[in-house]
Short mmCIF file of C-alpha atoms in Angstrom, two decimals:
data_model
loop_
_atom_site.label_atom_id
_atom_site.label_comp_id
_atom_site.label_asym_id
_atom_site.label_seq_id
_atom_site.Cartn_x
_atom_site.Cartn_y
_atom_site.Cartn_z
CA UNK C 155 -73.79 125.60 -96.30
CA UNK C 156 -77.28 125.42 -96.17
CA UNK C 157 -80.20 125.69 -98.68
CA UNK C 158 -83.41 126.49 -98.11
CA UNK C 159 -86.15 124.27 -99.39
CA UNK C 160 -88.76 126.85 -99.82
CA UNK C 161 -90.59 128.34 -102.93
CA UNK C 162 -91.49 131.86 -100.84
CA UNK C 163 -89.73 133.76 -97.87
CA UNK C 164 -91.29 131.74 -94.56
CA UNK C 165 -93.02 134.53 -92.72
CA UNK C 166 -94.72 134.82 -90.02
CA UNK C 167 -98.27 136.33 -89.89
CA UNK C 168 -100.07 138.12 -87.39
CA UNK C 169 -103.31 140.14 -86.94
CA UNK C 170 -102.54 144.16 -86.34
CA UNK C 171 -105.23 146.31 -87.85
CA UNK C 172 -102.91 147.48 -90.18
CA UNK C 173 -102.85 147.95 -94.11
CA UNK C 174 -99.47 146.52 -94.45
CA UNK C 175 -99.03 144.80 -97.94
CA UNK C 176 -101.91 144.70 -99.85
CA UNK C 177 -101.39 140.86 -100.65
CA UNK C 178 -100.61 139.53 -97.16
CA UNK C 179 -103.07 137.05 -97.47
CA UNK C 180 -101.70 135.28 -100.15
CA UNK C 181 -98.82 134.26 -97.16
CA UNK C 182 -100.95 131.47 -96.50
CA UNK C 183 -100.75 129.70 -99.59
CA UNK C 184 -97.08 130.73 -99.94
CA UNK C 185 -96.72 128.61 -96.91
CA UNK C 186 -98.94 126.33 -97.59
CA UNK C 187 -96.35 125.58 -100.89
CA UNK C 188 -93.53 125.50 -98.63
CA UNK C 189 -95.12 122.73 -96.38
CA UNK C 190 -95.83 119.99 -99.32
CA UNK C 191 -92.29 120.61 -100.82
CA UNK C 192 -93.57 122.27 -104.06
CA UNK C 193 -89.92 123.24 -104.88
CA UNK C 194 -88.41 119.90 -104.88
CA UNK C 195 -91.23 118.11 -106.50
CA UNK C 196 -91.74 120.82 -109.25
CA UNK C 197 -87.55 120.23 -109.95
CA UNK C 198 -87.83 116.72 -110.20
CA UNK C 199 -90.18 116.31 -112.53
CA UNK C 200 -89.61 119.66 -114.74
CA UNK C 201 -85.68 120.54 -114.52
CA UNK C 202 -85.61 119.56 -117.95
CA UNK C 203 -87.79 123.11 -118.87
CA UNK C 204 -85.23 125.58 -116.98
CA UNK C 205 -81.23 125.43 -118.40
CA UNK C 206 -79.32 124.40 -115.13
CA UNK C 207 -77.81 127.53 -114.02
CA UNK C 208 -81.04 129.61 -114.05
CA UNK C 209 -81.64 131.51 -111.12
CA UNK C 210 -85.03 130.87 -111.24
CA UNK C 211 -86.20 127.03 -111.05
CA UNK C 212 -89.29 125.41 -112.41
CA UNK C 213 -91.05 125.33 -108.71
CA UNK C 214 -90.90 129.48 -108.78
CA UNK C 215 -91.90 129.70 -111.75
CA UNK C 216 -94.89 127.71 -111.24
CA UNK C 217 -95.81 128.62 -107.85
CA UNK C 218 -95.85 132.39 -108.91
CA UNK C 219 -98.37 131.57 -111.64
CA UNK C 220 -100.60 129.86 -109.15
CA UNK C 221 -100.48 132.91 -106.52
CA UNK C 222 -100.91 135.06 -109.35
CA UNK C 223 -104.63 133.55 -109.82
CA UNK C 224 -105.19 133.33 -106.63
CA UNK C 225 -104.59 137.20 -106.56
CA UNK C 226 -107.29 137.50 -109.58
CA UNK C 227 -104.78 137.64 -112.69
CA UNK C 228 -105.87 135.80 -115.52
CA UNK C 229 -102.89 135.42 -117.78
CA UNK C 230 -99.28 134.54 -117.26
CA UNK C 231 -98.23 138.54 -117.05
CA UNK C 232 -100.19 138.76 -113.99
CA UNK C 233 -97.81 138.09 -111.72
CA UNK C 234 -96.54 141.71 -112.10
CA UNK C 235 -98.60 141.52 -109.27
CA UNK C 236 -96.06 139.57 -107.01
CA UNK C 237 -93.13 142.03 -107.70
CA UNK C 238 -94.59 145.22 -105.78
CA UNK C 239 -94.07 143.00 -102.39
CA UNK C 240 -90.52 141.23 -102.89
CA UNK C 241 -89.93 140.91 -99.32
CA UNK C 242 -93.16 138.71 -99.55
CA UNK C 243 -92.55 136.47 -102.41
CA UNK C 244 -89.14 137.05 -103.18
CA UNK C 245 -87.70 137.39 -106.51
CA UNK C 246 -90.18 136.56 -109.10
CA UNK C 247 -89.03 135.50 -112.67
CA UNK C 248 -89.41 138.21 -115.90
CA UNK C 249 -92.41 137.93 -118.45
CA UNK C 250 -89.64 136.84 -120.80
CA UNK C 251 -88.73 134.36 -118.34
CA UNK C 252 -91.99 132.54 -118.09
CA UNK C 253 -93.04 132.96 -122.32
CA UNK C 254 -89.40 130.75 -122.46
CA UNK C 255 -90.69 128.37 -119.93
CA UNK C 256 -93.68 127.78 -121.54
CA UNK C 257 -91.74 127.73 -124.90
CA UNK C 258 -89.87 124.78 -123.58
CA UNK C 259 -92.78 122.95 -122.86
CA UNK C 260 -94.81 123.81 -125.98
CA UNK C 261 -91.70 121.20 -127.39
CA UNK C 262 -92.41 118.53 -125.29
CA UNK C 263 -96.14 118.57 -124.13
CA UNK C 264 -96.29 115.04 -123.27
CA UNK C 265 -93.33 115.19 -120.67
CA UNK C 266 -95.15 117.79 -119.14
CA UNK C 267 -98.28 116.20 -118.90
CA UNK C 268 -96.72 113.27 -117.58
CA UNK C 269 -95.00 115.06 -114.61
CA UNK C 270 -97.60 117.30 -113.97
CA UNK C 271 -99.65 114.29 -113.24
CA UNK C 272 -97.26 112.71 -111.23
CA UNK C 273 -97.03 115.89 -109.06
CA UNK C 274 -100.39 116.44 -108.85
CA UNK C 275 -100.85 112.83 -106.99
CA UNK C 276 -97.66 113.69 -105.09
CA UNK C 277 -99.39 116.53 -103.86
CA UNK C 278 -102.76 115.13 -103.51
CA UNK C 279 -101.59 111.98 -101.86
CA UNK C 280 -99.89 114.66 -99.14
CA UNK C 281 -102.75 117.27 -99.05
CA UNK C 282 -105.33 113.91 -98.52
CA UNK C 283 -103.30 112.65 -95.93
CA UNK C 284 -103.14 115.97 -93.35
CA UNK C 285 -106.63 115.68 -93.43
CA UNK C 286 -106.59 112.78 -91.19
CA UNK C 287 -110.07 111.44 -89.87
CA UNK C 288 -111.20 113.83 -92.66
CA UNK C 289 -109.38 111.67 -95.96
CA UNK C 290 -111.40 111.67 -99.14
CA UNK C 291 -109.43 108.34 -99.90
CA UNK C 292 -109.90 106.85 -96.40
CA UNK C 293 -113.91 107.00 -96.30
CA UNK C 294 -114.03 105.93 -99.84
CA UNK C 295 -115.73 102.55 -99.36
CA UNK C 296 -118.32 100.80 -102.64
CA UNK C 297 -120.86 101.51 -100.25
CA UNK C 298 -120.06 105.09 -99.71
CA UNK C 299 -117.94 106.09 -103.08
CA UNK C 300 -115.57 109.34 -104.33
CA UNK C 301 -117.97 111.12 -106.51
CA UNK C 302 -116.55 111.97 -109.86
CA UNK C 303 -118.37 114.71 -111.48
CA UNK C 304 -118.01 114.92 -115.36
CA UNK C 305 -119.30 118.08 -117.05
CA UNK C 306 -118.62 120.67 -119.78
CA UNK C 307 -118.52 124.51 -119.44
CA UNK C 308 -118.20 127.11 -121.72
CA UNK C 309 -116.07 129.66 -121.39
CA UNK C 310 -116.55 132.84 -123.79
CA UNK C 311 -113.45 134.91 -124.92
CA UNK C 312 -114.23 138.20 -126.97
CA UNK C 313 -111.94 137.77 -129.88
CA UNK C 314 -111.01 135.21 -131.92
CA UNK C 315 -108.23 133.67 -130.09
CA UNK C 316 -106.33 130.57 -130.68
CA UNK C 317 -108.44 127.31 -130.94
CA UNK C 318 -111.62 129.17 -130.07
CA UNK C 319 -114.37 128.12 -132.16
CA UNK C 320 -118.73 129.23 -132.07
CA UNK C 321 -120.08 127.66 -129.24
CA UNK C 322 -123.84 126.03 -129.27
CA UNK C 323 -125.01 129.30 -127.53
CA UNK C 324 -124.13 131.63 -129.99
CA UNK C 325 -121.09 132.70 -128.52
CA UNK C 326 -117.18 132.46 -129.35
CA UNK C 327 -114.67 130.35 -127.20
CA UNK C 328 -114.14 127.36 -125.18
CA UNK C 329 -115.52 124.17 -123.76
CA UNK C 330 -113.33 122.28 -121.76
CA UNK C 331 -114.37 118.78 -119.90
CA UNK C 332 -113.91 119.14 -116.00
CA UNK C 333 -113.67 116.45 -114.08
CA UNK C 334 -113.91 117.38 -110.36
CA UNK C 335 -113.67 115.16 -106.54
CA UNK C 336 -117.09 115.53 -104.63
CA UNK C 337 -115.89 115.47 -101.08
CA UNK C 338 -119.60 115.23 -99.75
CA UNK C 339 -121.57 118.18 -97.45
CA UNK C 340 -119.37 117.47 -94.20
CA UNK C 341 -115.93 117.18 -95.41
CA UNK C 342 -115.79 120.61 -98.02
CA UNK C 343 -116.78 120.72 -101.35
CA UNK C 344 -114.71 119.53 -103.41
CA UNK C 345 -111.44 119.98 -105.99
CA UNK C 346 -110.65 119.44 -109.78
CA UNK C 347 -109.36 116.44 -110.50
CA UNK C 348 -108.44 117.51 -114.28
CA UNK C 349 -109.53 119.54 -117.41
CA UNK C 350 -109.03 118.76 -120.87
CA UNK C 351 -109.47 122.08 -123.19
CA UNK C 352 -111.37 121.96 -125.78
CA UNK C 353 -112.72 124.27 -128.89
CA UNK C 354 -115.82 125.50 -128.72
CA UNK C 355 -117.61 124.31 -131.22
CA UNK C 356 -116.98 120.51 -129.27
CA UNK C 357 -119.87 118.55 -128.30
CA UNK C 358 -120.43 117.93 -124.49
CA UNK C 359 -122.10 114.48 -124.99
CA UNK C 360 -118.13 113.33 -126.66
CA UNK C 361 -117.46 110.09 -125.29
CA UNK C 362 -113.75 110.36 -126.69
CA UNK C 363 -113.64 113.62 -124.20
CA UNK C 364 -115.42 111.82 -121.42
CA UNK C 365 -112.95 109.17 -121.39
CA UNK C 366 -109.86 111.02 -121.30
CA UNK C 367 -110.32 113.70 -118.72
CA UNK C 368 -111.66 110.81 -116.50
CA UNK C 369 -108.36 108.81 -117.05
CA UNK C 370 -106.28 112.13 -116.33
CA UNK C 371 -108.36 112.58 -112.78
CA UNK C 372 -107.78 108.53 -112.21
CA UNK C 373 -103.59 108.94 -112.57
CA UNK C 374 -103.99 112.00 -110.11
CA UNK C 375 -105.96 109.93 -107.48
CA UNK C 376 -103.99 108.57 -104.21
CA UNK C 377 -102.44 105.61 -103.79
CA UNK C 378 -105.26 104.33 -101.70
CA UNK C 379 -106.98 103.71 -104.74
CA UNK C 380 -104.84 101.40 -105.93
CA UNK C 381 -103.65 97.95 -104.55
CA UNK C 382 -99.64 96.71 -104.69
CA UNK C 383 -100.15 95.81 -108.37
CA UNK C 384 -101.02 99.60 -109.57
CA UNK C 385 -104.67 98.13 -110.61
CA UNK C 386 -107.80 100.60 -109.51
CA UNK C 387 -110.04 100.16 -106.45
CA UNK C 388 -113.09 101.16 -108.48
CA UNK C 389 -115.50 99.98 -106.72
CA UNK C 390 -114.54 102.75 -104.09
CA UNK C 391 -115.13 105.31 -106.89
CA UNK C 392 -118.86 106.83 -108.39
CA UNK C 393 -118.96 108.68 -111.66
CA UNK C 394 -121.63 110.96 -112.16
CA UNK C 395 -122.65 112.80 -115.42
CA UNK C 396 -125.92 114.16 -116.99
CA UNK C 397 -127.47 112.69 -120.04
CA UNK C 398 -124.03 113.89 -121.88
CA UNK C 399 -122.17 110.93 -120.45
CA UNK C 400 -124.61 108.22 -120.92
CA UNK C 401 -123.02 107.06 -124.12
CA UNK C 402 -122.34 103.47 -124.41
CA UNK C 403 -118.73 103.83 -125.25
CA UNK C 404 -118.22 105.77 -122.08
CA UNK C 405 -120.45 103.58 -119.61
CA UNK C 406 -118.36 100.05 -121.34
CA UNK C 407 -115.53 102.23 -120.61
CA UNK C 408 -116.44 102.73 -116.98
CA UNK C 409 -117.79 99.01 -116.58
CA UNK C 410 -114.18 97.77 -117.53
CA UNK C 411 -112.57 99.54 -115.15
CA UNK C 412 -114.77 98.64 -112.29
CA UNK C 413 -116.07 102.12 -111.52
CA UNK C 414 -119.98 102.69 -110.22
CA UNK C 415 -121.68 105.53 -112.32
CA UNK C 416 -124.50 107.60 -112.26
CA UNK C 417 -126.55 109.07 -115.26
CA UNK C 418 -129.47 110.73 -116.88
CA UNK C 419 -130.89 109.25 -120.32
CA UNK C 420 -134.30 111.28 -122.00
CA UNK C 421 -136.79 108.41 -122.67
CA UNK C 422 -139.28 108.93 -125.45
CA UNK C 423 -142.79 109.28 -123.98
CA UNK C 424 -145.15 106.99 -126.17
#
């Protein structure tokens, strides 16, 4: 017997002029999750959140959340929005379903972490390497370096929701720490790396903050930049922050590892 190694139903697309199904264009990333494997890497690294007779297995689960914010949803019970077109994206797991999912890995965060990592430079490393003559991690060289851009952005909620604190502009909710890939003006824009979420009431010039979500985009980087011995090529690599990442804790931190920078620092005027 065979088994199909898809997330989604593998269907073709064409052009007619037609309102079909109102979210036909979210085929493309269904296949584009069927083409890097998403269901086998999502099982290997988070079988361990699903019991292992459940009909629906970690890679659905978590490729039906993505579609669903592709489609504009902004919480998990937005992919309601993937059941009115089953013969699209199949069967898609219950609200109940995904709140035990996420139960599971409310339990063990840092497994989670860890293999979401993992996946992510699975994925990357995959994504990096269709690109060809157009690899991020092929034209890195020290002389022309993957920009790293560091910044903090807040992100206002309306009520006072869970770890939401004041923010420095009067308002109430978050300030995560981004850390996104510059790809340069001829090869795209760009993709997050990683985001660390944060209170609002957190300072954007944190070193502590600066250093972590830079070490979560590092683990997620391809193997390219790293030789046989797992140590970083980061010379090939160019942080860049405003005056909020010119601490000396962070710039040591960046020294050590061999990584060029680039930062603002407000000199007094005497």
């Amino acid at each position: 017997m065979n088994h199909s190694t898809h997330v989604f139903p593998a269907l073709p697309t064409q052009l007619t002029g037609q309102a079909l199904i109102s979210r036909a264009g979210l085929s493309v990333l269904t296949s584009f999750l069927n083409a890097l494997d998403f269901r086998q890497l999502c099982e290997d690294r988070f079988s361990q959140f699903v019991p292992a007779t459940a009909t629906h297995r970690p890679g659905k689960i978590l490729g039906a959340l993505a579609l669903s914010l592709a489609a504009g949803g902004e919480q998990a019970a937005d992919i309601d929005q993937l059941r009115v077109a089953p013969g699209l994206f199949g069967r898609v797991a219950s609200d109940a379903m995904v709140s035990r999912f996420m139960g599971r890995i409310k339990v063990q965060p840092e497994a989670f972490s860890y293999g979401f990592a993992t996946m992510a430079r699975s994925l990357r490393s995959k994504i990096w390497a269709a690109a060809g003559p157009r690899n991020p991690a092929r034209l890195a060289t020290p002389a022309n370096p993957l920009i790293i851009d560091l910044d903090a952005s807040l992100v206002h909620v309306n009520s006072d929701k869970e770890n939401s604190a004041g923010t420095y502009k009067g308002g109430y909710g978050y300030s995560p720490m981004i850390a996104m890939a510059d790809y340069g003006k001829t090869n795209g824009t760009g993709g997050v790396l990683a985001v660390q979420l944060r209170p609002g009431n957190r300072g954007a010039n944190s070193a502590k903050s600066h250093i972590e979500v830079l070490n979560q985009a590092l683990a997620q980087l391809p193997d390219d930049f790293y030789d046989e011995h797992g140590n970083l090529h980061g010379e090939k690599i160019l942080v860049r922050t405003d005056s909020a990442g010119s601490s000396r804790e962070f710039l040591h931190h960046l020294q050590s590892l061999g990584i060029q920078f680039s930062t603002s620092y407000l000199l007094p005027v005497f």
